[in-house]
Coordinates of N, CA, C and O in Angstrom, one line a residue:
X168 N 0.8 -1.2 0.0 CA 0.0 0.0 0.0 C 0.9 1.2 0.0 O 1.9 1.1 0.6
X169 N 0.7 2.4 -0.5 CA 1.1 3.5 -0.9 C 0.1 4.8 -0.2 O -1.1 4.6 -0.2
X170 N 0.7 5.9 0.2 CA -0.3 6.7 0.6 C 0.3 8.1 -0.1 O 1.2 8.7 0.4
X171 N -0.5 8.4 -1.4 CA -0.5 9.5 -1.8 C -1.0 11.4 -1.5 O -2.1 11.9 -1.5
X172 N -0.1 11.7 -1.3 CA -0.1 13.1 -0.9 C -0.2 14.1 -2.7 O 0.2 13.7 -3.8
X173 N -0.5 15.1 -2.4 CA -1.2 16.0 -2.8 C -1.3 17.2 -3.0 O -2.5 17.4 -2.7
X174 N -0.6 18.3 -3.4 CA -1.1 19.9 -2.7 C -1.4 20.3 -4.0 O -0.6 19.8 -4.8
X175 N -2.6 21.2 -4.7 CA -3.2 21.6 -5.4 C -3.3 23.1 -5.1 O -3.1 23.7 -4.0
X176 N -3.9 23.4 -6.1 CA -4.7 24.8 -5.9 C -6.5 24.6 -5.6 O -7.3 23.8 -6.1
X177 N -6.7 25.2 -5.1 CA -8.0 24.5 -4.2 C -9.1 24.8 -5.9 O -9.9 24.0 -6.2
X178 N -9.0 25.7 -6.5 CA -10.4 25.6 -7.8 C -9.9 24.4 -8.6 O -10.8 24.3 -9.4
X179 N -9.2 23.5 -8.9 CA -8.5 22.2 -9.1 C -9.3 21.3 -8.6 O -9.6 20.4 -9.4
X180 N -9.8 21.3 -7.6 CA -10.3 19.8 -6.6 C -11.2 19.3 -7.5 O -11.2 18.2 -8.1
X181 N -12.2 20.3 -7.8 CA -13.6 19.1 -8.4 C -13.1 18.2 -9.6 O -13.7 17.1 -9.9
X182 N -12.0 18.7 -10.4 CA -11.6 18.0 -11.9 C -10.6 17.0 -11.2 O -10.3 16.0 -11.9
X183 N -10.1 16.9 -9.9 CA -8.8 15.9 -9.9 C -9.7 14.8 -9.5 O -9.7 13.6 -9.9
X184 N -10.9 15.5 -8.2 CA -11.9 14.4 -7.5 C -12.3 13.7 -8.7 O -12.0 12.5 -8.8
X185 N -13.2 14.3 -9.9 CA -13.4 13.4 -11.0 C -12.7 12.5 -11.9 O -13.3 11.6 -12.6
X186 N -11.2 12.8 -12.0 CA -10.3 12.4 -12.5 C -10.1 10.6 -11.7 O -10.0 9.4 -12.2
X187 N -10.2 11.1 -10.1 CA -9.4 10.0 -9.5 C -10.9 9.0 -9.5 O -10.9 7.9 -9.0
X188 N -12.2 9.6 -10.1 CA -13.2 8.6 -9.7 C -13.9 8.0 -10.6 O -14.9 7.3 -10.6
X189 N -12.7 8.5 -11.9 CA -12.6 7.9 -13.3 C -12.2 6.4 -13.4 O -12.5 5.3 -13.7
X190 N -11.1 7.2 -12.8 CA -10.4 5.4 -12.7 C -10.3 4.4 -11.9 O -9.6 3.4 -11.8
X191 N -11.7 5.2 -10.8 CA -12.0 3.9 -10.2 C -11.9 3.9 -8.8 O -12.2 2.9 -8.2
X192 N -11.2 5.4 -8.1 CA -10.9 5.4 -6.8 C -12.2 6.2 -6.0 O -12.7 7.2 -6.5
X193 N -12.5 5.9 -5.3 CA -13.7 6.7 -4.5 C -13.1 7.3 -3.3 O -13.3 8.5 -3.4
X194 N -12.5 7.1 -2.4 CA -12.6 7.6 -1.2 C -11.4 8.7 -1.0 O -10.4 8.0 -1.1
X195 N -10.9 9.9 -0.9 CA -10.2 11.1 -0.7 C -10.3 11.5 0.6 O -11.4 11.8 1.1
X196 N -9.1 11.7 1.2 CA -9.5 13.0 2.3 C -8.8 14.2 2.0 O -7.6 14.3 1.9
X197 N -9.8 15.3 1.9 CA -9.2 16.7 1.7 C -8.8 17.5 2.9 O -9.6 17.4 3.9
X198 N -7.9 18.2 2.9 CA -7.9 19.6 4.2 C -7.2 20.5 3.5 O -6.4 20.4 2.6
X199 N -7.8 21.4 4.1 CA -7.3 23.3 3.3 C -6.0 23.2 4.3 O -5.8 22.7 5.3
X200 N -5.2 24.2 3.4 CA -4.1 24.3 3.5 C -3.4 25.4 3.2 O -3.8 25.8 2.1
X201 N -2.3 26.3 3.7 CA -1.8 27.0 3.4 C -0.4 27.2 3.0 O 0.2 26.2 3.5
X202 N 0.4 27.8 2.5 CA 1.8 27.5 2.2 C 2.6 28.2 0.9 O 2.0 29.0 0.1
X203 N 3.5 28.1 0.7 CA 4.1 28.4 -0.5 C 5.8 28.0 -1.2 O 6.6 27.6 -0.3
X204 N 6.1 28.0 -2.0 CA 6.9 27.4 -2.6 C 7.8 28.3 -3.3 O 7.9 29.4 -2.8
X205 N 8.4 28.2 -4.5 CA 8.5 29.4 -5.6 C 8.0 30.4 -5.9 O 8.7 31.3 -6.4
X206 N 6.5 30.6 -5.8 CA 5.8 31.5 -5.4 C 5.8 32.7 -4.5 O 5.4 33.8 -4.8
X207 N 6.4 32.2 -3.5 CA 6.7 33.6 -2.4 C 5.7 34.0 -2.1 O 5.9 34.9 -1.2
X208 N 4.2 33.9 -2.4 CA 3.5 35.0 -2.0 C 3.0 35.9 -2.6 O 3.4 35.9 -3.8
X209 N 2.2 36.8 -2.5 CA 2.0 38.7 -2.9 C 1.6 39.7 -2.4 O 1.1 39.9 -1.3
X210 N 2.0 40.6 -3.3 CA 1.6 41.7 -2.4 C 0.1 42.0 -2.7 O -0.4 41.6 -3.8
X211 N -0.8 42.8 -1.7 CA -2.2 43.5 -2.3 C -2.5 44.5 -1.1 O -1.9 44.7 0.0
X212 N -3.6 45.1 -1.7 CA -3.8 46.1 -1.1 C -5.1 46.0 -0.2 O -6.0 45.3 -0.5
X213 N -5.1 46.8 0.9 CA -5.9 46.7 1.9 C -6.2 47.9 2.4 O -5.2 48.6 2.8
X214 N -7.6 48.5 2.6 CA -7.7 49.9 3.1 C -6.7 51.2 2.8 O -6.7 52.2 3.4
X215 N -5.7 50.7 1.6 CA -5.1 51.8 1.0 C -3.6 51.7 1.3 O -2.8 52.4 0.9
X216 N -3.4 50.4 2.3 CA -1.6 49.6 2.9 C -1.9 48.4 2.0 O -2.9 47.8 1.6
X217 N -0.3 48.5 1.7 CA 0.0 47.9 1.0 C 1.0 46.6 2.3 O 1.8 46.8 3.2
X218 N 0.2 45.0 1.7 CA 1.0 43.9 2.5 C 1.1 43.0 2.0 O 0.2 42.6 1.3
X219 N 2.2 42.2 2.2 CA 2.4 40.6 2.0 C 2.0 39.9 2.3 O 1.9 40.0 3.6
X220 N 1.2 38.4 1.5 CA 0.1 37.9 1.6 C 1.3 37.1 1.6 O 2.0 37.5 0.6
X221 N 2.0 35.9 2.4 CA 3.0 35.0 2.6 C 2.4 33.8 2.2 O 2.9 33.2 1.2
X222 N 1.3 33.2 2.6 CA 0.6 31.6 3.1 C -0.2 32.0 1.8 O -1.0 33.0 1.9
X223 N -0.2 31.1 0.7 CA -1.5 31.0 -0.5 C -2.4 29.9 0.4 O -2.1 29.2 1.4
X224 N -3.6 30.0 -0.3 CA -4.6 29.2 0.2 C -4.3 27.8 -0.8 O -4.2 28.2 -2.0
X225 N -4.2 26.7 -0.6 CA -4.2 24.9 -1.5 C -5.6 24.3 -0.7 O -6.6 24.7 -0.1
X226 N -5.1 23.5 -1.1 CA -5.4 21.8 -1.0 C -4.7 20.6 -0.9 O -3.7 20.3 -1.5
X227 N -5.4 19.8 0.3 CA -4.1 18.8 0.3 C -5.1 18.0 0.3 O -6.1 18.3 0.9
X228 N -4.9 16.6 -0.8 CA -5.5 15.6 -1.0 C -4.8 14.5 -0.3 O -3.5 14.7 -0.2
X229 N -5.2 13.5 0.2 CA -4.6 11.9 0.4 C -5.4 11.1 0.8 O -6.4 11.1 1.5
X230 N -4.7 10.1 0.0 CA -4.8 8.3 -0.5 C -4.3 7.6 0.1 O -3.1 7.6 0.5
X231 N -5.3 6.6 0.0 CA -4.4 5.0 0.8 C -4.8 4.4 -0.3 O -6.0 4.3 -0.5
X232 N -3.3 3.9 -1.4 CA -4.3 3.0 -2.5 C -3.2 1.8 -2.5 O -2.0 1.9 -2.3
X233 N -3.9 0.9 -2.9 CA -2.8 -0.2 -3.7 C -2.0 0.1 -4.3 O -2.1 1.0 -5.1
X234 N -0.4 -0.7 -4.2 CA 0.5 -0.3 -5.2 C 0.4 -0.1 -6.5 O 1.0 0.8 -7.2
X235 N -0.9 -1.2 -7.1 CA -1.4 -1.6 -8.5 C -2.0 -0.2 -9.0 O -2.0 -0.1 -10.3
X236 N -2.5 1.1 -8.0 CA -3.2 1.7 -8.6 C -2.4 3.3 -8.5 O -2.6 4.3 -9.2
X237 N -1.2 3.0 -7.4 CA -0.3 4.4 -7.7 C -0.1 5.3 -8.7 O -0.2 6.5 -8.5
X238 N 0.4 4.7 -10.1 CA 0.7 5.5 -11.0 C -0.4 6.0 -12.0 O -0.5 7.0 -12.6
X239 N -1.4 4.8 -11.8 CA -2.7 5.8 -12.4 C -3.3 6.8 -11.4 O -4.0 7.7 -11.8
X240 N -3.0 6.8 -10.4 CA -3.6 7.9 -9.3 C -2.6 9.0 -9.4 O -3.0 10.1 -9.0
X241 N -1.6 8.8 -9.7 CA -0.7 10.6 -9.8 C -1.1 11.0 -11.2 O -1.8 12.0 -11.3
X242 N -0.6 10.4 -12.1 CA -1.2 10.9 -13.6 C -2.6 11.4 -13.4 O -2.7 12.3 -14.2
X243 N -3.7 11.2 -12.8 CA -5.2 11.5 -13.0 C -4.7 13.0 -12.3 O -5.1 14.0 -12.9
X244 N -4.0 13.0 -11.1 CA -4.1 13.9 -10.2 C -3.1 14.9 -11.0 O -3.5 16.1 -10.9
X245 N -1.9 14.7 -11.6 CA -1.5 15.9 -12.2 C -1.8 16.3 -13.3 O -1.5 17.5 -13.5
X246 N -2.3 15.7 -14.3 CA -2.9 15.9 -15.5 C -4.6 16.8 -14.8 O -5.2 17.5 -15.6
X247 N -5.2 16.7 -13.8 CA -6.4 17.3 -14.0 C -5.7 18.6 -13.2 O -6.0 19.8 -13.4
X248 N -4.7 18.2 -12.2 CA -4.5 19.9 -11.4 C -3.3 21.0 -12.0 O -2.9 22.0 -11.5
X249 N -3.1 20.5 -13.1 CA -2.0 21.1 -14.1 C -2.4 22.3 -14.9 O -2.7 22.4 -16.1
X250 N -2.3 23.0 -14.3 CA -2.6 24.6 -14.9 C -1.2 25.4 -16.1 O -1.3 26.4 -16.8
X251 N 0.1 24.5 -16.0 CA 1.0 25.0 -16.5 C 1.7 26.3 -16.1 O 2.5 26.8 -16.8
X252 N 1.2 26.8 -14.8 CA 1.6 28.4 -14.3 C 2.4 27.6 -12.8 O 2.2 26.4 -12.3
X253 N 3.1 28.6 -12.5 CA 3.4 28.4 -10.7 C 2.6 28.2 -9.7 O 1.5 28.8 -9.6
X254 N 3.0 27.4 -9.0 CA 1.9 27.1 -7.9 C 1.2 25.8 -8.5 O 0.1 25.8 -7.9
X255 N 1.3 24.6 -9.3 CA -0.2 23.9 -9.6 C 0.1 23.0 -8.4 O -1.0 22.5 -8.2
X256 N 1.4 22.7 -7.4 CA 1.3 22.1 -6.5 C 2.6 20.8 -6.9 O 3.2 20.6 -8.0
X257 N 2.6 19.7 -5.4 CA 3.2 18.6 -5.6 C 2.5 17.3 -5.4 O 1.4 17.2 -4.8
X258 N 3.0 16.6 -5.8 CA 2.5 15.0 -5.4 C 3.4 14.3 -4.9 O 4.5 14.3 -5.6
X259 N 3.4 13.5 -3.7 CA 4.4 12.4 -2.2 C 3.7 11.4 -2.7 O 2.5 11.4 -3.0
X260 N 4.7 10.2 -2.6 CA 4.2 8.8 -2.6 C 5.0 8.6 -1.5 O 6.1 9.1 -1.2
X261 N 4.1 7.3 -0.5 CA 5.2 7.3 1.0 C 4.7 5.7 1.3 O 3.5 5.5 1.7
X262 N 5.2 5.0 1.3 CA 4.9 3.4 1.9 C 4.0 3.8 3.2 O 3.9 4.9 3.8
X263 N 3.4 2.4 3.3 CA 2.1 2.9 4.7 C 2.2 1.1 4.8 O 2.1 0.3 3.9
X264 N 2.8 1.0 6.5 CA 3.0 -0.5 6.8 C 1.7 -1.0 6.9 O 1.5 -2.1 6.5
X265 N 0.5 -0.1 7.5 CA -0.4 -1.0 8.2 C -1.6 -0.2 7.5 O -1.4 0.8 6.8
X266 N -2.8 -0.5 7.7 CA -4.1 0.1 7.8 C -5.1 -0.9 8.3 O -5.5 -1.9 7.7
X267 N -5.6 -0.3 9.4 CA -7.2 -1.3 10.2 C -8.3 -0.2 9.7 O -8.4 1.1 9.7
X268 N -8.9 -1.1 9.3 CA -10.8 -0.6 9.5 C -11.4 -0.7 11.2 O -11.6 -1.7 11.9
X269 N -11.5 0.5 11.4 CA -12.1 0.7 12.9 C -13.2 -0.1 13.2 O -13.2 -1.0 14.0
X270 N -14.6 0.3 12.4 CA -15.4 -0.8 12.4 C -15.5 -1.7 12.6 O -16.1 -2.2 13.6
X271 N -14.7 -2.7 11.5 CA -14.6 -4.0 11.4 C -13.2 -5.2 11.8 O -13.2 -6.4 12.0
X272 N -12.3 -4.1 11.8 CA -11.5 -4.4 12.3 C -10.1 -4.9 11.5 O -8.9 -5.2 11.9
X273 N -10.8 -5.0 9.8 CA -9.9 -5.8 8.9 C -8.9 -5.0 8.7 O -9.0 -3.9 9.1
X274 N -7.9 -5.5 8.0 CA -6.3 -5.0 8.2 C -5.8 -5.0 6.3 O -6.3 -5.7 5.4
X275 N -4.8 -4.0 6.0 CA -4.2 -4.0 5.1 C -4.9 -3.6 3.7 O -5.0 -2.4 3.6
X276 N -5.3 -4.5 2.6 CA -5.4 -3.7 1.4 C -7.2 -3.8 1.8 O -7.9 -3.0 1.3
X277 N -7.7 -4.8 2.5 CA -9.1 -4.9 2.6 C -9.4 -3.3 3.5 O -10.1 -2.4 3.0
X278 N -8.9 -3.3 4.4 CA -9.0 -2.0 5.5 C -9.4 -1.1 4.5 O -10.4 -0.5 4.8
X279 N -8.7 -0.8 3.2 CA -8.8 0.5 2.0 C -9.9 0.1 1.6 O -10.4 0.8 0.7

């Protein structure tokens, strides 16, 4: 099992969510996010002061998927969040030893 990480730009989500539920994955957990990269940031204006906006607003998506299904799960996810400008974000692949289903109790690729 593999657990796929994520950071987008948050108007992205609904085309990657459809992307990943193209090929077959249903379940996502999203949380908003803030941060920046190459980007730096910007400046704007506010009651007539001028400030730096440091932290952009994203999206962080993650997956617990089968090995079998990794590589079609990043291609869905950068091909739908790929804007070709700065900022479209990154994608983490990271081994995941274990996973239980709380409910039920089952372990590993069933747990997913």
């Amino acid at each position: 099992m593999k657990k796929v990480e994520a950071i987008i730009k948050p108007f992205k989500l609904d085309e990657v969510k459809e992307a990943l539920n193209d090929i077959g994955l249903k379940g996502i957990t999203v949380l908003e996010a803030k941060g920046f990269g190459r980007q730096k940031g910007h400046t704007e204006l506010y009651r007539g002061a001028e400030y730096v906006v440091d932290f952009l607003p994203k999206v962080k998506l993650e997956l617990v998927i089968e090995d079998e299904m990794v590589e079609k799960a990043v291609e869905a996810i950068r091909t739908a969040a790929q804007t070709g400008r700065i900022g479209d974000g990154k994608i983490f692949v990271s081994p995941i030893e274990e996973a239980v289903r709380i409910r039920t109790g089952e372990r590993g690729n069933e747990a997913v």
